[in-house]
């Protein structure tokens, strides 16, 4: 069974419930027409520079590849044996690019550290 995470580009002041609502819309196949958020693009480029998702091959942390990338989020399906460093890198990059992290295993939402300091 994979371990799943997603990172979300949300407006300032977004709440965990705003993220959960966006996740529900994604699962329903509703992705608004908009340009990709530069934060999501930068995160995707950074994480796949360290852990390529194309072409799909053994030895990557991805259970599903290529990664699901939309205008406002990236979904990350990780293999159960994923190294802790991959999770630390995801968390670090989410903070670096001001993205909220969603854990669907328990519905937790983690705002980037920059938002916690406000």
mmCIF file of C-alpha atoms in Angstrom:
data_model
loop_
_atom_site.group_PDB
_atom_site.id
_atom_site.type_symbol
_atom_site.label_atom_id
_atom_site.label_comp_id
_atom_site.label_asym_id
_atom_site.label_seq_id
_atom_site.Cartn_x
_atom_site.Cartn_y
_atom_site.Cartn_z
ATOM 1 C CA UNK A 1 0.000 0.000 0.000
ATOM 2 C CA UNK A 2 1.370 3.396 -0.936
ATOM 3 C CA UNK A 3 1.818 6.368 1.333
ATOM 4 C CA UNK A 4 0.210 9.442 -0.173
ATOM 5 C CA UNK A 5 0.792 13.162 0.244
ATOM 6 C CA UNK A 6 -0.115 16.219 -1.764
ATOM 7 C CA UNK A 7 1.097 19.805 -1.755
ATOM 8 C CA UNK A 8 -1.273 22.691 -2.410
ATOM 9 C CA UNK A 9 -0.830 26.308 -3.485
ATOM 10 C CA UNK A 10 -3.420 28.177 -1.481
ATOM 11 C CA UNK A 11 -4.156 31.842 -0.921
ATOM 12 C CA UNK A 12 -2.898 33.627 2.178
ATOM 13 C CA UNK A 13 -5.261 32.934 5.026
ATOM 14 C CA UNK A 14 -6.315 29.532 3.668
ATOM 15 C CA UNK A 15 -7.443 27.112 6.344
ATOM 16 C CA UNK A 16 -7.059 23.344 6.574
ATOM 17 C CA UNK A 17 -10.724 23.071 5.561
ATOM 18 C CA UNK A 18 -9.979 25.087 2.398
ATOM 19 C CA UNK A 19 -7.324 22.499 1.511
ATOM 20 C CA UNK A 20 -9.679 19.607 2.243
ATOM 21 C CA UNK A 21 -12.335 21.228 0.019
ATOM 22 C CA UNK A 22 -9.784 21.564 -2.797
ATOM 23 C CA UNK A 23 -8.830 17.888 -2.352
ATOM 24 C CA UNK A 24 -12.503 16.872 -2.595
ATOM 25 C CA UNK A 25 -12.891 18.898 -5.794
ATOM 26 C CA UNK A 26 -9.814 17.205 -7.269
ATOM 27 C CA UNK A 27 -11.160 13.757 -6.395
ATOM 28 C CA UNK A 28 -14.420 14.712 -8.112
ATOM 29 C CA UNK A 29 -12.431 15.633 -11.221
ATOM 30 C CA UNK A 30 -13.084 19.351 -10.883
ATOM 31 C CA UNK A 31 -9.947 21.287 -11.740
ATOM 32 C CA UNK A 32 -10.616 24.927 -12.481
ATOM 33 C CA UNK A 33 -9.275 26.544 -15.606
ATOM 34 C CA UNK A 34 -6.263 28.530 -14.515
ATOM 35 C CA UNK A 35 -2.596 28.890 -15.170
ATOM 36 C CA UNK A 36 -0.290 26.681 -13.126
ATOM 37 C CA UNK A 37 0.739 28.333 -9.891
ATOM 38 C CA UNK A 38 4.486 29.116 -10.086
ATOM 39 C CA UNK A 39 4.970 27.619 -6.619
ATOM 40 C CA UNK A 40 3.573 24.278 -7.802
ATOM 41 C CA UNK A 41 5.726 24.339 -10.927
ATOM 42 C CA UNK A 42 8.848 25.104 -8.867
ATOM 43 C CA UNK A 43 8.043 22.343 -6.358
ATOM 44 C CA UNK A 44 7.454 19.801 -9.140
ATOM 45 C CA UNK A 45 10.717 20.699 -10.857
ATOM 46 C CA UNK A 46 12.668 20.545 -7.591
ATOM 47 C CA UNK A 47 11.262 17.236 -6.343
ATOM 48 C CA UNK A 48 11.602 15.525 -9.710
ATOM 49 C CA UNK A 49 15.153 16.835 -10.110
ATOM 50 C CA UNK A 50 16.040 14.790 -7.028
ATOM 51 C CA UNK A 51 13.593 11.930 -7.601
ATOM 52 C CA UNK A 52 12.691 11.647 -11.309
ATOM 53 C CA UNK A 53 9.183 10.509 -12.170
ATOM 54 C CA UNK A 54 9.801 10.023 -15.911
ATOM 55 C CA UNK A 55 10.353 7.485 -17.183
ATOM 56 C CA UNK A 56 8.826 5.241 -14.541
ATOM 57 C CA UNK A 57 11.465 2.864 -13.229
ATOM 58 C CA UNK A 58 12.496 0.795 -10.237
ATOM 59 C CA UNK A 59 14.350 2.536 -7.459
ATOM 60 C CA UNK A 60 12.318 5.720 -7.336
ATOM 61 C CA UNK A 61 10.165 6.576 -4.323
ATOM 62 C CA UNK A 62 7.056 6.856 -6.510
ATOM 63 C CA UNK A 63 4.351 4.202 -6.402
ATOM 64 C CA UNK A 64 2.582 6.048 -9.232
ATOM 65 C CA UNK A 65 4.425 7.954 -11.915
ATOM 66 C CA UNK A 66 4.424 10.343 -13.491
ATOM 67 C CA UNK A 67 3.220 12.400 -10.559
ATOM 68 C CA UNK A 68 -0.247 13.941 -10.776
ATOM 69 C CA UNK A 69 0.415 17.659 -11.227
ATOM 70 C CA UNK A 70 -2.387 20.182 -11.603
ATOM 71 C CA UNK A 71 -2.428 23.973 -11.612
ATOM 72 C CA UNK A 72 -2.697 24.197 -7.828
ATOM 73 C CA UNK A 73 -1.239 20.942 -6.494
ATOM 74 C CA UNK A 74 0.988 17.914 -6.907
ATOM 75 C CA UNK A 75 -0.096 14.471 -5.641
ATOM 76 C CA UNK A 76 2.700 12.218 -4.431
ATOM 77 C CA UNK A 77 2.078 8.476 -4.133
ATOM 78 C CA UNK A 78 5.101 6.996 -2.366
ATOM 79 C CA UNK A 79 6.195 3.386 -2.101
ATOM 80 C CA UNK A 80 5.797 1.923 1.404
ATOM 81 C CA UNK A 81 9.574 1.499 1.677
ATOM 82 C CA UNK A 82 10.232 5.149 0.881
ATOM 83 C CA UNK A 83 13.275 6.521 2.682
ATOM 84 C CA UNK A 84 12.695 9.135 5.373
ATOM 85 C CA UNK A 85 14.895 11.552 3.428
ATOM 86 C CA UNK A 86 12.313 11.705 0.638
ATOM 87 C CA UNK A 87 9.633 12.768 3.136
ATOM 88 C CA UNK A 88 11.989 15.338 4.646
ATOM 89 C CA UNK A 89 12.708 16.713 1.168
ATOM 90 C CA UNK A 90 8.990 16.953 0.368
ATOM 91 C CA UNK A 91 8.356 18.787 3.634
ATOM 92 C CA UNK A 92 11.330 21.115 3.105
ATOM 93 C CA UNK A 93 10.322 21.973 -0.462
ATOM 94 C CA UNK A 94 6.685 22.506 0.525
ATOM 95 C CA UNK A 95 7.906 25.055 3.069
ATOM 96 C CA UNK A 96 10.354 26.615 0.648
ATOM 97 C CA UNK A 97 7.619 27.157 -1.956
ATOM 98 C CA UNK A 98 4.891 28.172 0.522
ATOM 99 C CA UNK A 99 2.711 25.127 -0.158
ATOM 100 C CA UNK A 100 0.334 23.456 2.257
ATOM 101 C CA UNK A 101 0.894 19.739 2.789
ATOM 102 C CA UNK A 102 -2.094 17.370 2.903
ATOM 103 C CA UNK A 103 -1.898 13.869 4.378
ATOM 104 C CA UNK A 104 -4.901 11.851 3.150
ATOM 105 C CA UNK A 105 -4.165 8.983 5.523
ATOM 106 C CA UNK A 106 -5.682 10.997 8.381
ATOM 107 C CA UNK A 107 -6.793 14.247 6.708
ATOM 108 C CA UNK A 108 -4.098 16.359 8.377
ATOM 109 C CA UNK A 109 -3.065 19.649 6.786
ATOM 110 C CA UNK A 110 0.272 21.225 7.538
ATOM 111 C CA UNK A 111 0.780 24.878 6.624
ATOM 112 C CA UNK A 112 4.253 25.927 5.532
ATOM 113 C CA UNK A 113 6.469 27.227 8.343
ATOM 114 C CA UNK A 114 6.317 30.727 6.836
ATOM 115 C CA UNK A 115 2.578 30.830 7.562
ATOM 116 C CA UNK A 116 2.970 29.592 11.122
ATOM 117 C CA UNK A 117 5.206 32.550 11.968
ATOM 118 C CA UNK A 118 2.576 35.100 10.940
#
